[in-house]
CSV table of N, CA and C in Angstrom, one decimal:
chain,number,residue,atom,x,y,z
E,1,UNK,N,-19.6,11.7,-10.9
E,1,UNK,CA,-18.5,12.5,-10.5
E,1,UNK,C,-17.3,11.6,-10.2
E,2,UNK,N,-15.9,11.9,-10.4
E,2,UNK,CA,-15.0,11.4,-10.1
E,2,UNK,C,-13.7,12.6,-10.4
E,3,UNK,N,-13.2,12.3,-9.0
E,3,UNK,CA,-12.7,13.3,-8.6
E,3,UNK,C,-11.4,12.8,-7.4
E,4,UNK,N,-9.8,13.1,-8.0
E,4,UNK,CA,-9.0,12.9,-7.0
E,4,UNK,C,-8.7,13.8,-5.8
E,5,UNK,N,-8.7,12.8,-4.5
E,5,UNK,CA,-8.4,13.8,-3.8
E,5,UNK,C,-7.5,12.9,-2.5
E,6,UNK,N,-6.9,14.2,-2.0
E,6,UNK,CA,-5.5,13.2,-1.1
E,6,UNK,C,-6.2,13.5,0.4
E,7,UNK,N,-6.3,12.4,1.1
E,7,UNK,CA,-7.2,12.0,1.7
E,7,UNK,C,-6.1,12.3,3.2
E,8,UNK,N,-6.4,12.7,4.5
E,8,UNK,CA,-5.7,12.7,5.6
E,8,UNK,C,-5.3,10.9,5.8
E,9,UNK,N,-3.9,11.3,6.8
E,9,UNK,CA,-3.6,9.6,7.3
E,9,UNK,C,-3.3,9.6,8.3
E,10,UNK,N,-3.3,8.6,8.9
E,10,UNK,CA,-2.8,8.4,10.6
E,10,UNK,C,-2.0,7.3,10.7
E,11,UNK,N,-0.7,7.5,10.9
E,11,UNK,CA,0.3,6.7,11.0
E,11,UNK,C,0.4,6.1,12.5
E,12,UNK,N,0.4,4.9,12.8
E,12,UNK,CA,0.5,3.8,13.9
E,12,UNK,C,1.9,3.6,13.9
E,13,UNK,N,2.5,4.8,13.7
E,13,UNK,CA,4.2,4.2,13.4
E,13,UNK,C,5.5,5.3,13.7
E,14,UNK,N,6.4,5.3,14.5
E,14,UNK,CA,7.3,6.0,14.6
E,14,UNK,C,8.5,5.5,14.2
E,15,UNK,N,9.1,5.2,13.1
E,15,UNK,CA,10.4,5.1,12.6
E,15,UNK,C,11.6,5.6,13.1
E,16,UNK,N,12.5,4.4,13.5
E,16,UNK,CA,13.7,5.8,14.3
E,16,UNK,C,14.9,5.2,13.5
E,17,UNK,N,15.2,4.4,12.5
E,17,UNK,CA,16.0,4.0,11.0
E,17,UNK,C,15.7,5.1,10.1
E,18,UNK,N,16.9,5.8,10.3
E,18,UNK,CA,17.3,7.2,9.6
E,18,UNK,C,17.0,6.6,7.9
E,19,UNK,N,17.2,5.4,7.4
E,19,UNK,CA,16.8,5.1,6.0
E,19,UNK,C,15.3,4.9,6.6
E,20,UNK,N,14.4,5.0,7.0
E,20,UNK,CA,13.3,4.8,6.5
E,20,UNK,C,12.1,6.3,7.5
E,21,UNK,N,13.3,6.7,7.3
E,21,UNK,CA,12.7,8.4,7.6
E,21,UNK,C,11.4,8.7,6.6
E,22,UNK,N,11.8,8.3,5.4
E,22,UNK,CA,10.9,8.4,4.0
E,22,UNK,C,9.8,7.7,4.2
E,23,UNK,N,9.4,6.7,4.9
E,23,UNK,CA,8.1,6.0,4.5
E,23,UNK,C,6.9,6.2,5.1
E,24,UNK,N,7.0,7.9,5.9
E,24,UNK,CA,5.8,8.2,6.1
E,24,UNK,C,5.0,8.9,4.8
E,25,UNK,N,3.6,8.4,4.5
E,25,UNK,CA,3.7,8.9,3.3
E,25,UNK,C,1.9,9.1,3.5
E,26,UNK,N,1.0,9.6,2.7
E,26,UNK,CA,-0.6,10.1,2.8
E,26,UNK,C,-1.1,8.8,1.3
E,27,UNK,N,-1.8,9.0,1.5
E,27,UNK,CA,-2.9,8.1,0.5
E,27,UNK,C,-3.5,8.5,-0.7
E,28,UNK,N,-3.4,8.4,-1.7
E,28,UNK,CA,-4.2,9.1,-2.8
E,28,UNK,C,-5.7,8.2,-2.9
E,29,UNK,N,-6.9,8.8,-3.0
E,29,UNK,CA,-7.9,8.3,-3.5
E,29,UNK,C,-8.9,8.9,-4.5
E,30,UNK,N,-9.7,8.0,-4.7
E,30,UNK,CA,-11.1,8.5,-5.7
E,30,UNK,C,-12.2,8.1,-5.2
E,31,UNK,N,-13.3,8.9,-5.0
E,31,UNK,CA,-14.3,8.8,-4.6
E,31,UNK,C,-15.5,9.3,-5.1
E,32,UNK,N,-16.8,9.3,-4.9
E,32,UNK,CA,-17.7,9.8,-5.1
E,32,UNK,C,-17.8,11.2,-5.1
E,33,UNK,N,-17.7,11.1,-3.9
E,33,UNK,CA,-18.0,13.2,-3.3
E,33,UNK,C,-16.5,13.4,-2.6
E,34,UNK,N,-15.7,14.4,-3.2
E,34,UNK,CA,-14.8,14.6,-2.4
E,34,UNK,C,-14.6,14.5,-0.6
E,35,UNK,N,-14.2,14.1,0.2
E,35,UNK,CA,-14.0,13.8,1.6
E,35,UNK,C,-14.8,12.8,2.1
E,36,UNK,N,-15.4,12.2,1.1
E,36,UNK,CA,-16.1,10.9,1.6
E,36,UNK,C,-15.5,9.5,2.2
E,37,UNK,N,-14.4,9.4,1.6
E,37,UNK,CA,-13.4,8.3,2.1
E,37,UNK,C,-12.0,8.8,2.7
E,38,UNK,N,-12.5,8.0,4.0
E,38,UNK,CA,-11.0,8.5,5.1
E,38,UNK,C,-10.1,7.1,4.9
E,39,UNK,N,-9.0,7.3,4.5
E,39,UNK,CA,-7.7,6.5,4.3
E,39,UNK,C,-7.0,6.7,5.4
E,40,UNK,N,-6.5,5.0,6.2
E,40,UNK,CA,-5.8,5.2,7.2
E,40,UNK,C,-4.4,4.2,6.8
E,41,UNK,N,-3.4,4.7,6.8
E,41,UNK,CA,-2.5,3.3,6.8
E,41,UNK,C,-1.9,3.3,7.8
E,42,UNK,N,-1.2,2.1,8.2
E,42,UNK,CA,-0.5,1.7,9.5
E,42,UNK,C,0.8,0.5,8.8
E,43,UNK,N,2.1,0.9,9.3
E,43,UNK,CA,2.8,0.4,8.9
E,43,UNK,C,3.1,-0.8,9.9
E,44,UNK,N,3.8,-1.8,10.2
E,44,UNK,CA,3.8,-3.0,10.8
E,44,UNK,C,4.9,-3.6,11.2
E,45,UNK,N,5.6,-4.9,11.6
E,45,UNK,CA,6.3,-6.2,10.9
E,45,UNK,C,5.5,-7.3,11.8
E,46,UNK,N,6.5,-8.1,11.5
E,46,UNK,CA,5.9,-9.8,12.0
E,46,UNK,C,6.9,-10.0,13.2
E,47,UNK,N,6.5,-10.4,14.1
E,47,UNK,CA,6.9,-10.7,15.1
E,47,UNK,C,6.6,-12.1,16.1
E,48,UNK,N,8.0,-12.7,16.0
E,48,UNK,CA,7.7,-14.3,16.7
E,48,UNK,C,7.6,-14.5,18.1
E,49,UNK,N,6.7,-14.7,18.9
E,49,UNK,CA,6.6,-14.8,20.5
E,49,UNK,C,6.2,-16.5,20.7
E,50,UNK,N,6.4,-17.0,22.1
E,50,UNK,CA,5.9,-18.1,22.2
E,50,UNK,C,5.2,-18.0,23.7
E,51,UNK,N,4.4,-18.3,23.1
E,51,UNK,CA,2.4,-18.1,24.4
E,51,UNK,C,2.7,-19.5,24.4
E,52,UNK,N,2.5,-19.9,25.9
E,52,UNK,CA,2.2,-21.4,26.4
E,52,UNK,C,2.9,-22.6,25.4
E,53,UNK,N,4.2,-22.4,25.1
E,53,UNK,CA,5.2,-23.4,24.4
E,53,UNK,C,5.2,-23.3,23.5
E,54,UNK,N,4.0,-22.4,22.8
E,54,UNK,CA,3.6,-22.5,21.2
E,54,UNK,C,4.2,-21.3,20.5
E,55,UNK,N,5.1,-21.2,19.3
E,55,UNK,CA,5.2,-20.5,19.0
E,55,UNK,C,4.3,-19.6,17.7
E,56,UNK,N,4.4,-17.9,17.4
E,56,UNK,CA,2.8,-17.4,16.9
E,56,UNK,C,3.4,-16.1,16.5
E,57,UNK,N,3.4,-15.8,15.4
E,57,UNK,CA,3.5,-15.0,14.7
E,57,UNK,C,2.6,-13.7,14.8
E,58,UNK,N,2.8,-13.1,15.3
E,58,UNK,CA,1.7,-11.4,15.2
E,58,UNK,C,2.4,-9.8,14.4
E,59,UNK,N,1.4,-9.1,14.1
E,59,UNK,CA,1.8,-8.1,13.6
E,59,UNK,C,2.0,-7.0,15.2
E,60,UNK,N,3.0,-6.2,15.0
E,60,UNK,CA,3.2,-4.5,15.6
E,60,UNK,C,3.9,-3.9,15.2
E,61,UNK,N,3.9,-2.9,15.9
E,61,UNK,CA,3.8,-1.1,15.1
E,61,UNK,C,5.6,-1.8,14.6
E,62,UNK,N,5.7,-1.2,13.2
E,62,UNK,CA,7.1,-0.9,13.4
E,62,UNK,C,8.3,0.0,13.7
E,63,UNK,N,8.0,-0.2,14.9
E,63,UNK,CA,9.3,0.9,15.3
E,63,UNK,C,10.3,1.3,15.6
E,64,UNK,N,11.3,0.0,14.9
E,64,UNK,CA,12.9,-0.4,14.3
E,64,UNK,C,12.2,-1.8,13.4
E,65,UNK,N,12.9,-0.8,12.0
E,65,UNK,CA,13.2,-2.1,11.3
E,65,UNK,C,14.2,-1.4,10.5
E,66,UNK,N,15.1,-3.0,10.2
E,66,UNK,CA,16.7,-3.2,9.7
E,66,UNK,C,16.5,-3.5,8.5
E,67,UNK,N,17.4,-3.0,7.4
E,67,UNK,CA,17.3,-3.7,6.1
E,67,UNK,C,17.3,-4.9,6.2
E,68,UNK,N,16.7,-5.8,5.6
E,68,UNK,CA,16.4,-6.8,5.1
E,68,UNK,C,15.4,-7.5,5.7
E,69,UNK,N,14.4,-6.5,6.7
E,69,UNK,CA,13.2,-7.3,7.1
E,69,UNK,C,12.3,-6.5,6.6
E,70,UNK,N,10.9,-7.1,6.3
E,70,UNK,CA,9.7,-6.6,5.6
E,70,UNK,C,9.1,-5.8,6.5
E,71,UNK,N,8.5,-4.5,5.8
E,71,UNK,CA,7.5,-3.3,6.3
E,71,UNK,C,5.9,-4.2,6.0
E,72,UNK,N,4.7,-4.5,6.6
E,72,UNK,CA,3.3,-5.0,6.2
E,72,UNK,C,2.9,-3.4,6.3
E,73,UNK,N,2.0,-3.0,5.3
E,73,UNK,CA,1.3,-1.9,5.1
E,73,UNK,C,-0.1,-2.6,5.3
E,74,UNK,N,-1.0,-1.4,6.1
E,74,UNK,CA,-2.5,-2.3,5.8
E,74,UNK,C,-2.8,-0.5,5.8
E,75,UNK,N,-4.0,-0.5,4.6
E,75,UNK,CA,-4.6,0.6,4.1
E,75,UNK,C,-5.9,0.1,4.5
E,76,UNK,N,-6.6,1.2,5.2
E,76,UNK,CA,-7.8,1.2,5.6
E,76,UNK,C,-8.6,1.9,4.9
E,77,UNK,N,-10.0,1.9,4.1
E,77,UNK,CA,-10.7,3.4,3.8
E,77,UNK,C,-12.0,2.5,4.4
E,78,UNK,N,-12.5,4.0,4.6
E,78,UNK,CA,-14.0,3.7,4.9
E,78,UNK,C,-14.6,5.6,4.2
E,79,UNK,N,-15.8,4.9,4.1
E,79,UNK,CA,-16.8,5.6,3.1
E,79,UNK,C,-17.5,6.5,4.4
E,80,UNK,N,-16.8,7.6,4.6
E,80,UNK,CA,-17.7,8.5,6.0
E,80,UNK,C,-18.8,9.5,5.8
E,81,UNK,N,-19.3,9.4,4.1
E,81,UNK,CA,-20.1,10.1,3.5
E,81,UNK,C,-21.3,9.9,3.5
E,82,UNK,N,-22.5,10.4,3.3
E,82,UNK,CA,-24.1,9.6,3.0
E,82,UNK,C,-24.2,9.2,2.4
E,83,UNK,N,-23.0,8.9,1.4
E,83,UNK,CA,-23.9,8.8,-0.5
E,83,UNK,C,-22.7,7.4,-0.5
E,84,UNK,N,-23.5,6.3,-1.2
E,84,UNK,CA,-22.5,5.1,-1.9
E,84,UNK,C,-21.2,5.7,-2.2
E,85,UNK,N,-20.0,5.1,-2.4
E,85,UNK,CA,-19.0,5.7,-3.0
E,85,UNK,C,-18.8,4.6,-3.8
E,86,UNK,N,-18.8,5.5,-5.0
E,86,UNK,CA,-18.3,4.5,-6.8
E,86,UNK,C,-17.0,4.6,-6.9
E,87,UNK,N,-16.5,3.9,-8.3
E,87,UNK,CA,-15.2,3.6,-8.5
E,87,UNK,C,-14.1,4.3,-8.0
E,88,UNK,N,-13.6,3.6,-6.5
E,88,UNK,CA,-12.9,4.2,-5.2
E,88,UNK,C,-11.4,3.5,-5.9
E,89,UNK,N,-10.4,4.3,-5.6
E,89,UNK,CA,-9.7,3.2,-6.1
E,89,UNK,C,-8.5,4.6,-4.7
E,90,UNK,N,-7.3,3.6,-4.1
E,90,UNK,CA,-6.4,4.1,-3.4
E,90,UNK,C,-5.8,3.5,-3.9
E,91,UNK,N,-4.5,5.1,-3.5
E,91,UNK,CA,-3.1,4.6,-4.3
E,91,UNK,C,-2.1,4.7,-2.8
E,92,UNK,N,-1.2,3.6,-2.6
E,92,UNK,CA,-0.3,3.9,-2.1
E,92,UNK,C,1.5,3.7,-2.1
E,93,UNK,N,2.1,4.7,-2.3
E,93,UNK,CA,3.7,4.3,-3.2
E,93,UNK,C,4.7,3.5,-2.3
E,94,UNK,N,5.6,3.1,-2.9
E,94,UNK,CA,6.3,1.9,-2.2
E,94,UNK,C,7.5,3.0,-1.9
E,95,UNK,N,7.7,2.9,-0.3
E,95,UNK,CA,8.6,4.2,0.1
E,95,UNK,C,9.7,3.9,-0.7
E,96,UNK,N,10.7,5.0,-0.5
E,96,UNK,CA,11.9,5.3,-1.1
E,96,UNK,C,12.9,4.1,0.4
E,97,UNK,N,13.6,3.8,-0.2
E,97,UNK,CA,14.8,2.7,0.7
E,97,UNK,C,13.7,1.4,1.1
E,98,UNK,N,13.2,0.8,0.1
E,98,UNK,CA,12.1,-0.1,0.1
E,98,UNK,C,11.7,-0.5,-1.6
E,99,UNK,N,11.4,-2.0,-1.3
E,99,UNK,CA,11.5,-2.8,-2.9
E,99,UNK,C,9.8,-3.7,-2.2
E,100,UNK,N,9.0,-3.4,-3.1
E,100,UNK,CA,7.5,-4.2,-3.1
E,100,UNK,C,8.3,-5.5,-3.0
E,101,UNK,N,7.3,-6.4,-2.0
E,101,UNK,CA,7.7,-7.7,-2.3
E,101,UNK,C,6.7,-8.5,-3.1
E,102,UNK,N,7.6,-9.2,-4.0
E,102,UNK,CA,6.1,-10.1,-5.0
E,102,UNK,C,5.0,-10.4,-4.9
E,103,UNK,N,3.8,-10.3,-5.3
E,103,UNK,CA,2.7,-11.4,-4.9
E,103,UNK,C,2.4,-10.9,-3.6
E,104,UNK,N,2.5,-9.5,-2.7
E,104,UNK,CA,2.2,-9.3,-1.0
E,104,UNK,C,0.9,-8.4,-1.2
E,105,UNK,N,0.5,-7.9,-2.3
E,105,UNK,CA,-0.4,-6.9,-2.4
E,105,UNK,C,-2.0,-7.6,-2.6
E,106,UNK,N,-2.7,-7.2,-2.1
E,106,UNK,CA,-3.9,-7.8,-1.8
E,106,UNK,C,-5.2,-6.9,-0.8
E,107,UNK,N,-6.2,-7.5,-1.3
E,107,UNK,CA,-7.5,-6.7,-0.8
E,107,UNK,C,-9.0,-7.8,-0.8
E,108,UNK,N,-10.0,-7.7,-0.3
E,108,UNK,CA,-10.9,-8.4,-0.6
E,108,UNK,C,-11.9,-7.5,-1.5
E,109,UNK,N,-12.1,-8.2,-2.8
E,109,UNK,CA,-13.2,-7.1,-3.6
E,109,UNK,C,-12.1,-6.3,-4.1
E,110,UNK,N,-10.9,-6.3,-4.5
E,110,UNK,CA,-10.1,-5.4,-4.6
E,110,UNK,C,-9.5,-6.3,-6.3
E,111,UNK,N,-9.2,-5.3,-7.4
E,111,UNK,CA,-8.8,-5.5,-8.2
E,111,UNK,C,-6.8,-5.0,-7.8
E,112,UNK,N,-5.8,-5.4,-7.8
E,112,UNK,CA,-4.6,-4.6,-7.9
E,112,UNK,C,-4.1,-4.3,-8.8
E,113,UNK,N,-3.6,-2.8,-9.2
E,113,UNK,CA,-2.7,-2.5,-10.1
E,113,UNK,C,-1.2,-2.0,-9.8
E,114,UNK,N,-0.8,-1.5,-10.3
E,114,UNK,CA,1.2,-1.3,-10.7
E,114,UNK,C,1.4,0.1,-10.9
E,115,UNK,N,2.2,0.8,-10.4
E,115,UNK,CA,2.7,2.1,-11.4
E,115,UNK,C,4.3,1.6,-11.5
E,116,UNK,N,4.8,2.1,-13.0
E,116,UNK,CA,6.4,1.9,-12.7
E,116,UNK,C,6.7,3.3,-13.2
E,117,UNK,N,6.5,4.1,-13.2
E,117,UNK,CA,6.5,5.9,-13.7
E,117,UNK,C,5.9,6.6,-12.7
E,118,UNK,N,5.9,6.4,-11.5
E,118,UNK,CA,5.9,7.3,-10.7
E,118,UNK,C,4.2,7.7,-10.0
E,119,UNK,N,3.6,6.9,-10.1
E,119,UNK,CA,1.7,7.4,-10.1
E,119,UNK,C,1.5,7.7,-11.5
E,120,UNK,N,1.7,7.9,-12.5
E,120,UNK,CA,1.1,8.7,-13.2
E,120,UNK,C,0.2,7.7,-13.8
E,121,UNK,N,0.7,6.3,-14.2
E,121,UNK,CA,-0.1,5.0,-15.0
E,121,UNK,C,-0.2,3.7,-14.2
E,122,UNK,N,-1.2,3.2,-14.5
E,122,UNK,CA,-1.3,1.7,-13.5
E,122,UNK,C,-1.9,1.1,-14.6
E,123,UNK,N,-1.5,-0.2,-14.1
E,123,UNK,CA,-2.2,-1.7,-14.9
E,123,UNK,C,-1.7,-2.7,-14.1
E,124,UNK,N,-2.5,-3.8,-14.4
E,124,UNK,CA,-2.1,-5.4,-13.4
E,124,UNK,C,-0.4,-5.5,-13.8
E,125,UNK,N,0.1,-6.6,-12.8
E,125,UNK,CA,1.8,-6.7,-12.9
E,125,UNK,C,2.2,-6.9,-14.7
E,126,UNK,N,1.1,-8.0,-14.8
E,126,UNK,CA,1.5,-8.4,-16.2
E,126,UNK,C,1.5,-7.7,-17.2
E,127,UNK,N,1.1,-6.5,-17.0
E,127,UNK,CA,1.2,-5.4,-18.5
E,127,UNK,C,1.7,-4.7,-18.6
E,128,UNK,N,2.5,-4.2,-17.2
E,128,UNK,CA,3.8,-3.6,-17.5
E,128,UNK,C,5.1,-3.8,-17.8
E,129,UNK,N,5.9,-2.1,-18.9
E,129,UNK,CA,6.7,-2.6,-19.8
E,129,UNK,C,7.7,-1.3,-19.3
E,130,UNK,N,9.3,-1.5,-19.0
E,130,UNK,CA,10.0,-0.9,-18.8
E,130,UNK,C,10.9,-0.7,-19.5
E,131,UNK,N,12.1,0.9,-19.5
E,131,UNK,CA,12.8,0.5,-20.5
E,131,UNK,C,14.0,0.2,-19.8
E,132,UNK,N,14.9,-0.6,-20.8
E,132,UNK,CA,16.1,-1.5,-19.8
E,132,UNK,C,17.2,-0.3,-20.4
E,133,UNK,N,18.1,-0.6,-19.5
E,133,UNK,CA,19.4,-0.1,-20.0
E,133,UNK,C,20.1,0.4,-21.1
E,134,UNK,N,19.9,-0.5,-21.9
E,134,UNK,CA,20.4,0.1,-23.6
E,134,UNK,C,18.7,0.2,-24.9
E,135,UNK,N,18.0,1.1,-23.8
E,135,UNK,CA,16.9,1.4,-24.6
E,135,UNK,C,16.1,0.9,-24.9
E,136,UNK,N,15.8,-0.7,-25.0
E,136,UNK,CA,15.1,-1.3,-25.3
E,136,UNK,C,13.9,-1.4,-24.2
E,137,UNK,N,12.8,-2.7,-24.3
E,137,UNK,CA,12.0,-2.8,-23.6
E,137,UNK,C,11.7,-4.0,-23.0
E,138,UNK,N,11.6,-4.1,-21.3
E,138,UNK,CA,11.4,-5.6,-20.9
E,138,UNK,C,10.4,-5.5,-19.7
E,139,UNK,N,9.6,-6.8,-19.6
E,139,UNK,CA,8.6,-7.0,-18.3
E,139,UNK,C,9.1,-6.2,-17.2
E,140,UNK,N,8.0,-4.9,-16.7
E,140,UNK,CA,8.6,-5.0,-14.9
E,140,UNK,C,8.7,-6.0,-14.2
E,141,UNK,N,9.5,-5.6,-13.1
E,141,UNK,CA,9.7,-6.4,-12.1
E,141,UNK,C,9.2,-6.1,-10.7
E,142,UNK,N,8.9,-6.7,-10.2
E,142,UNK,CA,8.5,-5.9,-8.2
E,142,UNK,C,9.8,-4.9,-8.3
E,143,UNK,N,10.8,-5.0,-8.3
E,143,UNK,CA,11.6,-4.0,-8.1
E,143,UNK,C,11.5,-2.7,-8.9
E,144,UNK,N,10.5,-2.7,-9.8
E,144,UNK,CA,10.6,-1.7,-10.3
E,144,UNK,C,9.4,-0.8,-10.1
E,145,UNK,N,8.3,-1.3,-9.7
E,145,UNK,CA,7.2,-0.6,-8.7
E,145,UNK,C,7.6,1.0,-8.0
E,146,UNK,N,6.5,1.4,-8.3
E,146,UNK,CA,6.4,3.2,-7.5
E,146,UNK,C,5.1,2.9,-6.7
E,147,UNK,N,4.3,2.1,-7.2
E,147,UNK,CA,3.0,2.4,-6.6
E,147,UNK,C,2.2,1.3,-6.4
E,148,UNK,N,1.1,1.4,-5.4
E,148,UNK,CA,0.2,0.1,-5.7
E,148,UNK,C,-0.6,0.8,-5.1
E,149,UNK,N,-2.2,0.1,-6.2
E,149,UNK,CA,-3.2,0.6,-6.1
E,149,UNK,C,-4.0,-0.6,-6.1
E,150,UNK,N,-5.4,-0.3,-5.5
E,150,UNK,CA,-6.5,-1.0,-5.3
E,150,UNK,C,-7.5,-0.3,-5.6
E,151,UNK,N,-8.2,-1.2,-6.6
E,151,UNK,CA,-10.0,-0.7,-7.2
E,151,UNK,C,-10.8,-1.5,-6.7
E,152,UNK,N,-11.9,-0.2,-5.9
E,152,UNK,CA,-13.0,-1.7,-5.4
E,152,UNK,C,-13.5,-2.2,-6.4
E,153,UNK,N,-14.3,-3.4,-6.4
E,153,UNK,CA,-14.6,-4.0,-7.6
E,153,UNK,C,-16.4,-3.7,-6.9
E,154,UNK,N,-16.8,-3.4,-6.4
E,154,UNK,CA,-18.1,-3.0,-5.7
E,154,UNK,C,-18.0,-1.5,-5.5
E,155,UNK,N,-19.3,-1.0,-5.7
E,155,UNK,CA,-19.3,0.5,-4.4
E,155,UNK,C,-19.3,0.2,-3.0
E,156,UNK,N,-18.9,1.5,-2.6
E,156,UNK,CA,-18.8,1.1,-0.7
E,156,UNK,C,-19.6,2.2,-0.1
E,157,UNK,N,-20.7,1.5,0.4
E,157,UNK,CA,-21.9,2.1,0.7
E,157,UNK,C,-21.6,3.1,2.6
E,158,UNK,N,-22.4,4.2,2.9
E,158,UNK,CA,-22.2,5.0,4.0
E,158,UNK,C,-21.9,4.1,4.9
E,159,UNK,N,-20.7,4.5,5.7
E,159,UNK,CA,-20.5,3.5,6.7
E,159,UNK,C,-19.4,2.3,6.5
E,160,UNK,N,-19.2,2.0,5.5
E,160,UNK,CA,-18.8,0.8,4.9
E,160,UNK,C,-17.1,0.9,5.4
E,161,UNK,N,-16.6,-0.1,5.6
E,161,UNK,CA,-15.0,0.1,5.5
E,161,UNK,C,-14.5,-1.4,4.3
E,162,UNK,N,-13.3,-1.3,3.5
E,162,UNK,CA,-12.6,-1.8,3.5
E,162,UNK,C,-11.3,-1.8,3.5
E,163,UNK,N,-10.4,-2.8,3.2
E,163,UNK,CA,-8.9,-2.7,3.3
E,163,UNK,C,-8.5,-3.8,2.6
E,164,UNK,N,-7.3,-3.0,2.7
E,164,UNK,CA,-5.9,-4.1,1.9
E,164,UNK,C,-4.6,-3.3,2.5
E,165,UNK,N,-3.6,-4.6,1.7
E,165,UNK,CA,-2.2,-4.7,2.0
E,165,UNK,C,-1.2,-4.7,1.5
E,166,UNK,N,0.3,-4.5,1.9
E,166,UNK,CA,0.5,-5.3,0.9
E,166,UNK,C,2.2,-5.0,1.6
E,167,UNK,N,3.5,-5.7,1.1
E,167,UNK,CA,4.9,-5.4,2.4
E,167,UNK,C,5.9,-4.9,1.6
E,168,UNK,N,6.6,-4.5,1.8
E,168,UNK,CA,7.9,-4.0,1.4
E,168,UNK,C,9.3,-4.5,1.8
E,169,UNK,N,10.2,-4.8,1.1
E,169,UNK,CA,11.6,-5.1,2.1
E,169,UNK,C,12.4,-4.2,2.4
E,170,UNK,N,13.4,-3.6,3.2
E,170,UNK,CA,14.0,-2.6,3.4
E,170,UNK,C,15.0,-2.9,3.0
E,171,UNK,N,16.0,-2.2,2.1
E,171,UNK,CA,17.1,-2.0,1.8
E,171,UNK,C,18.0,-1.9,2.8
């Protein structure tokens, strides 16, 4: 069986940047049995503090961010079904007032793909092909991203969780 289905989310995040009103958004997944995998994302930034002289970079919730600082996405699924879950793959879209940043997207056991149409098609960065301006055809670019997805490269057995990542820059 294989079977899409849009999975509940729980946002760790209250946005109060009227542009990024848009980047609450739910999870698309594939799973084994439909409701078998619960998708959680939690949006983020980086934050510099200095503990005992030393200075240390940590993630929290983001709840002001200004254009031109990065959003960290971390997508969570876990498999809350009895049965293995086979070729799982989540999709998550790169909000609206927000540009993927290069090379940020990542999972363990995770293959990543691309959409530049909207969800409808994925493939790794390198095989995607857009059309430019006067009709013709050129390599996407991170900026031209709608979507990013991750394929387990494993099944994810009852119980099991994994995750991935991946940031955005704010317009």
């Amino acid at each position: 069986l294989h079977h899409e289905t849009s999975q509940g989310k729980t946002m760790k995040l209250h946005l109060t940047t009227l542009a990024l009103l848009g980047l609450l958004f739910g999870s698309a997944a594939h799973a084994a049995k439909p409701g078998s995998l619960r998708v959680t994302t939690t949006a983020e930034k980086e934050e510099t503090v200095t503990v005992n002289g030393v200075q240390q970079t940590r993630l929290v919730p983001a709840a002001l961010v200004v254009p031109g600082r990065e959003v960290i996405y971390t997508v969570t699924f876990e498999n809350v079904g009895t049965e293995v879950a086979t070729d799982v793959a989540v999709t998550n879209p790169v909000p609206e007032h927000t540009r993927y940043v290069p090379g940020s997207a990542g999972g363990p056991g995770t293959e990543v793909q691309f959409s530049v149409d909207g969800g409808r098609s994925f493939a790794p960065a390198e095989a995607l092909r857009v059309r430019d301006a006067d009709g013709g055809e050129r390599a996407a670019t991170a900026d031209d991203y709608t979507h990013v997805r991750w394929v387990l490269k494993n099944p994810l057995p009852p119980g099991a969780v994994a995750f991935a990542r991946y940031r955005t820059r704010v317009e």
